[in-house]
Structure formats: C-alpha cells, structure tokens
Amino acid sequence: MFSFIFTAKVEELLTEIKETEAEVVRWREACELEVEAAKKAIEEREKLVNKITSTLPGFKRILFKKGGGGNGIEGPMLCLLEQAALEFQC
C-alpha cells in the first residue's frame, strides 16, 4: 500500500515537472518574440531619428533663406526643429 502511494506521488511530481518545463519553454519563446519585436521597433526608430537629423540642416538653410535674416522667425523655428530632433533621440 505504501509503495503504491509513493509511486503515485512520484508520478504526480514528474507530471508537474514536465508541465512546468513546458510552461518555461512557452515563456521563453514569448520573451524571445518580444525581444525581436523590440529590436525591430528600435531599428525603425533609429531610421526615423537618422532621417530627421539628416534633414535638419536642410530645414535650417530653408529657414534662413526664406526668412531673409530679418523677420525673427528663424530662431524660434530652429529651436523647435532641434527640440523635435532631440526628443526623437531619447
């Protein structure tokens, strides 16, 4: 009788271990998918930052050219453009 109870308990524990191992595999796969998604999001953001940063000098030239250097709007506009570029780099 004792060996039957012992055997049943061991089988129960082995089943629980297998279920736990399967859950660990599922969690690992889910985490790996999340990491890959995050890497892709970071790559896309870096592309956007690079694009914005590379266009900033062109915007500056346009503002100075169109502003004529005397209407006072180019300074605030440059600050806004630079602030936007910095926020994308966070």
mmCIF file with all atom_site columns, C-alpha atoms in Angstrom:
data_model
loop_
_atom_site.group_PDB
_atom_site.id
_atom_site.type_symbol
_atom_site.label_atom_id
_atom_site.label_alt_id
_atom_site.label_comp_id
_atom_site.label_asym_id
_atom_site.label_entity_id
_atom_site.label_seq_id
_atom_site.pdbx_PDB_ins_code
_atom_site.Cartn_x
_atom_site.Cartn_y
_atom_site.Cartn_z
_atom_site.occupancy
_atom_site.B_iso_or_equiv
_atom_site.pdbx_formal_charge
_atom_site.auth_seq_id
_atom_site.auth_comp_id
_atom_site.auth_asym_id
_atom_site.auth_atom_id
_atom_site.pdbx_PDB_model_num
ATOM 1  C CA . MET A 1 1  ? 0.000  0.000  0.000   1.00 0.00 ? 1  MET A CA 1
ATOM 2  C CA . PHE A 1 2  ? 2.789  2.441  0.938   1.00 0.00 ? 2  PHE A CA 1
ATOM 3  C CA . SER A 1 3  ? 4.680  1.810  -2.312  1.00 0.00 ? 3  SER A CA 1
ATOM 4  C CA . PHE A 1 4  ? 1.504  2.486  -4.334  1.00 0.00 ? 4  PHE A CA 1
ATOM 5  C CA . ILE A 1 5  ? 1.026  5.876  -2.645  1.00 0.00 ? 5  ILE A CA 1
ATOM 6  C CA . PHE A 1 6  ? 4.721  6.644  -3.040  1.00 0.00 ? 6  PHE A CA 1
ATOM 7  C CA . THR A 1 7  ? 4.648  5.688  -6.736  1.00 0.00 ? 7  THR A CA 1
ATOM 8  C CA . ALA A 1 8  ? 1.534  7.784  -7.333  1.00 0.00 ? 8  ALA A CA 1
ATOM 9  C CA . LYS A 1 9  ? 3.117  10.792 -5.643  1.00 0.00 ? 9  LYS A CA 1
ATOM 10 C CA . VAL A 1 10 ? 6.313  10.420 -7.682  1.00 0.00 ? 10 VAL A CA 1
ATOM 11 C CA . GLU A 1 11 ? 4.283  10.200 -10.907 1.00 0.00 ? 11 GLU A CA 1
ATOM 12 C CA . GLU A 1 12 ? 2.327  13.283 -9.878  1.00 0.00 ? 12 GLU A CA 1
ATOM 13 C CA . LEU A 1 13 ? 5.553  15.187 -9.232  1.00 0.00 ? 13 LEU A CA 1
ATOM 14 C CA . LEU A 1 14 ? 7.053  14.051 -12.558 1.00 0.00 ? 14 LEU A CA 1
ATOM 15 C CA . THR A 1 15 ? 3.924  15.229 -14.375 1.00 0.00 ? 15 THR A CA 1
ATOM 16 C CA . GLU A 1 16 ? 4.131  18.569 -12.602 1.00 0.00 ? 16 GLU A CA 1
ATOM 17 C CA . ILE A 1 17 ? 7.802  18.906 -13.557 1.00 0.00 ? 17 ILE A CA 1
ATOM 18 C CA . LYS A 1 18 ? 7.022  18.199 -17.226 1.00 0.00 ? 18 LYS A CA 1
ATOM 19 C CA . GLU A 1 19 ? 4.187  20.731 -17.197 1.00 0.00 ? 19 GLU A CA 1
ATOM 20 C CA . THR A 1 20 ? 6.456  23.316 -15.594 1.00 0.00 ? 20 THR A CA 1
ATOM 21 C CA . GLU A 1 21 ? 9.175  22.664 -18.165 1.00 0.00 ? 21 GLU A CA 1
ATOM 22 C CA . ALA A 1 22 ? 6.637  23.097 -20.965 1.00 0.00 ? 22 ALA A CA 1
ATOM 23 C CA . GLU A 1 23 ? 5.493  26.381 -19.427 1.00 0.00 ? 23 GLU A CA 1
ATOM 24 C CA . VAL A 1 24 ? 9.098  27.565 -19.198 1.00 0.00 ? 24 VAL A CA 1
ATOM 25 C CA . VAL A 1 25 ? 9.543  26.821 -22.917 1.00 0.00 ? 25 VAL A CA 1
ATOM 26 C CA . ARG A 1 26 ? 6.368  28.771 -23.754 1.00 0.00 ? 26 ARG A CA 1
ATOM 27 C CA . TRP A 1 27 ? 7.512  31.745 -21.681 1.00 0.00 ? 27 TRP A CA 1
ATOM 28 C CA . ARG A 1 28 ? 10.982 31.646 -23.225 1.00 0.00 ? 28 ARG A CA 1
ATOM 29 C CA . GLU A 1 29 ? 9.507  31.655 -26.730 1.00 0.00 ? 29 GLU A CA 1
ATOM 30 C CA . ALA A 1 30 ? 7.170  34.519 -25.836 1.00 0.00 ? 30 ALA A CA 1
ATOM 31 C CA . CYS A 1 31 ? 10.070 36.529 -24.418 1.00 0.00 ? 31 CYS A CA 1
ATOM 32 C CA . GLU A 1 32 ? 12.173 35.895 -27.500 1.00 0.00 ? 32 GLU A CA 1
ATOM 33 C CA . LEU A 1 33 ? 9.324  37.145 -29.697 1.00 0.00 ? 33 LEU A CA 1
ATOM 34 C CA . GLU A 1 34 ? 9.024  40.271 -27.560 1.00 0.00 ? 34 GLU A CA 1
ATOM 35 C CA . VAL A 1 35 ? 12.758 40.889 -27.822 1.00 0.00 ? 35 VAL A CA 1
ATOM 36 C CA . GLU A 1 36 ? 12.655 40.560 -31.600 1.00 0.00 ? 36 GLU A CA 1
ATOM 37 C CA . ALA A 1 37 ? 9.688  42.936 -31.818 1.00 0.00 ? 37 ALA A CA 1
ATOM 38 C CA . ALA A 1 38 ? 11.519 45.441 -29.617 1.00 0.00 ? 38 ALA A CA 1
ATOM 39 C CA . LYS A 1 39 ? 14.661 45.194 -31.770 1.00 0.00 ? 39 LYS A CA 1
ATOM 40 C CA . LYS A 1 40 ? 12.617 45.914 -34.887 1.00 0.00 ? 40 LYS A CA 1
ATOM 41 C CA . ALA A 1 41 ? 10.920 48.869 -33.199 1.00 0.00 ? 41 ALA A CA 1
ATOM 42 C CA . ILE A 1 42 ? 14.311 50.248 -32.153 1.00 0.00 ? 42 ILE A CA 1
ATOM 43 C CA . GLU A 1 43 ? 15.647 49.871 -35.696 1.00 0.00 ? 43 GLU A CA 1
ATOM 44 C CA . GLU A 1 44 ? 12.638 51.722 -37.109 1.00 0.00 ? 44 GLU A CA 1
ATOM 45 C CA . ARG A 1 45 ? 13.023 54.497 -34.548 1.00 0.00 ? 45 ARG A CA 1
ATOM 46 C CA . GLU A 1 46 ? 16.733 54.825 -35.304 1.00 0.00 ? 46 GLU A CA 1
ATOM 47 C CA . LYS A 1 47 ? 15.943 55.118 -39.004 1.00 0.00 ? 47 LYS A CA 1
ATOM 48 C CA . LEU A 1 48 ? 13.443 57.871 -38.232 1.00 0.00 ? 48 LEU A CA 1
ATOM 49 C CA . VAL A 1 49 ? 15.904 59.709 -35.990 1.00 0.00 ? 49 VAL A CA 1
ATOM 50 C CA . ASN A 1 50 ? 18.595 59.490 -38.664 1.00 0.00 ? 50 ASN A CA 1
ATOM 51 C CA . LYS A 1 51 ? 16.188 60.783 -41.288 1.00 0.00 ? 51 LYS A CA 1
ATOM 52 C CA . ILE A 1 52 ? 15.076 63.702 -39.118 1.00 0.00 ? 52 ILE A CA 1
ATOM 53 C CA . THR A 1 53 ? 18.632 64.507 -38.072 1.00 0.00 ? 53 THR A CA 1
ATOM 54 C CA . SER A 1 54 ? 19.857 64.433 -41.656 1.00 0.00 ? 54 SER A CA 1
ATOM 55 C CA . THR A 1 55 ? 17.074 66.772 -42.818 1.00 0.00 ? 55 THR A CA 1
ATOM 56 C CA . LEU A 1 56 ? 17.622 69.323 -40.036 1.00 0.00 ? 56 LEU A CA 1
ATOM 57 C CA . PRO A 1 57 ? 20.460 71.183 -41.822 1.00 0.00 ? 57 PRO A CA 1
ATOM 58 C CA . GLY A 1 58 ? 18.255 71.478 -44.914 1.00 0.00 ? 58 GLY A CA 1
ATOM 59 C CA . PHE A 1 59 ? 15.463 72.972 -42.842 1.00 0.00 ? 59 PHE A CA 1
ATOM 60 C CA . LYS A 1 60 ? 17.900 75.430 -41.333 1.00 0.00 ? 60 LYS A CA 1
ATOM 61 C CA . ARG A 1 61 ? 19.038 76.546 -44.781 1.00 0.00 ? 61 ARG A CA 1
ATOM 62 C CA . ILE A 1 62 ? 15.442 76.946 -45.947 1.00 0.00 ? 62 ILE A CA 1
ATOM 63 C CA . LEU A 1 63 ? 14.519 78.999 -42.891 1.00 0.00 ? 63 LEU A CA 1
ATOM 64 C CA . PHE A 1 64 ? 17.479 81.305 -43.236 1.00 0.00 ? 64 PHE A CA 1
ATOM 65 C CA . LYS A 1 65 ? 16.934 81.674 -46.977 1.00 0.00 ? 65 LYS A CA 1
ATOM 66 C CA . LYS A 1 66 ? 13.193 82.352 -46.713 1.00 0.00 ? 66 LYS A CA 1
ATOM 67 C CA . GLY A 1 67 ? 13.427 84.331 -43.501 1.00 0.00 ? 67 GLY A CA 1
ATOM 68 C CA . GLY A 1 68 ? 15.783 86.826 -45.055 1.00 0.00 ? 68 GLY A CA 1
ATOM 69 C CA . GLY A 1 69 ? 17.571 87.010 -41.750 1.00 0.00 ? 69 GLY A CA 1
ATOM 70 C CA . GLY A 1 70 ? 15.410 89.870 -40.523 1.00 0.00 ? 70 GLY A CA 1
ATOM 71 C CA . ASN A 1 71 ? 11.897 88.767 -39.578 1.00 0.00 ? 71 ASN A CA 1
ATOM 72 C CA . GLY A 1 72 ? 12.895 86.980 -36.370 1.00 0.00 ? 72 GLY A CA 1
ATOM 73 C CA . ILE A 1 73 ? 11.019 83.731 -37.021 1.00 0.00 ? 73 ILE A CA 1
ATOM 74 C CA . GLU A 1 74 ? 14.028 81.587 -37.938 1.00 0.00 ? 74 GLU A CA 1
ATOM 75 C CA . GLY A 1 75 ? 15.387 81.482 -34.380 1.00 0.00 ? 75 GLY A CA 1
ATOM 76 C CA . PRO A 1 76 ? 12.253 80.043 -32.771 1.00 0.00 ? 76 PRO A CA 1
ATOM 77 C CA . MET A 1 77 ? 11.715 77.695 -35.709 1.00 0.00 ? 77 MET A CA 1
ATOM 78 C CA . LEU A 1 78 ? 15.255 76.372 -35.411 1.00 0.00 ? 78 LEU A CA 1
ATOM 79 C CA . CYS A 1 79 ? 14.754 75.807 -31.711 1.00 0.00 ? 79 CYS A CA 1
ATOM 80 C CA . LEU A 1 80 ? 11.569 73.855 -32.412 1.00 0.00 ? 80 LEU A CA 1
ATOM 81 C CA . LEU A 1 81 ? 13.249 71.735 -35.069 1.00 0.00 ? 81 LEU A CA 1
ATOM 82 C CA . GLU A 1 82 ? 16.236 70.995 -32.851 1.00 0.00 ? 82 GLU A CA 1
ATOM 83 C CA . GLN A 1 83 ? 13.966 70.196 -29.895 1.00 0.00 ? 83 GLN A CA 1
ATOM 84 C CA . ALA A 1 84 ? 11.959 67.770 -32.069 1.00 0.00 ? 84 ALA A CA 1
ATOM 85 C CA . ALA A 1 85 ? 15.166 66.083 -33.212 1.00 0.00 ? 85 ALA A CA 1
ATOM 86 C CA . LEU A 1 86 ? 16.353 65.741 -29.603 1.00 0.00 ? 86 LEU A CA 1
ATOM 87 C CA . GLU A 1 87 ? 13.045 64.262 -28.458 1.00 0.00 ? 87 GLU A CA 1
ATOM 88 C CA . PHE A 1 88 ? 13.276 61.558 -31.112 1.00 0.00 ? 88 PHE A CA 1
ATOM 89 C CA . GLN A 1 89 ? 16.717 60.600 -29.821 1.00 0.00 ? 89 GLN A CA 1
ATOM 90 C CA . CYS A 1 90 ? 15.517 59.897 -26.262 1.00 0.00 ? 90 CYS A CA 1
#
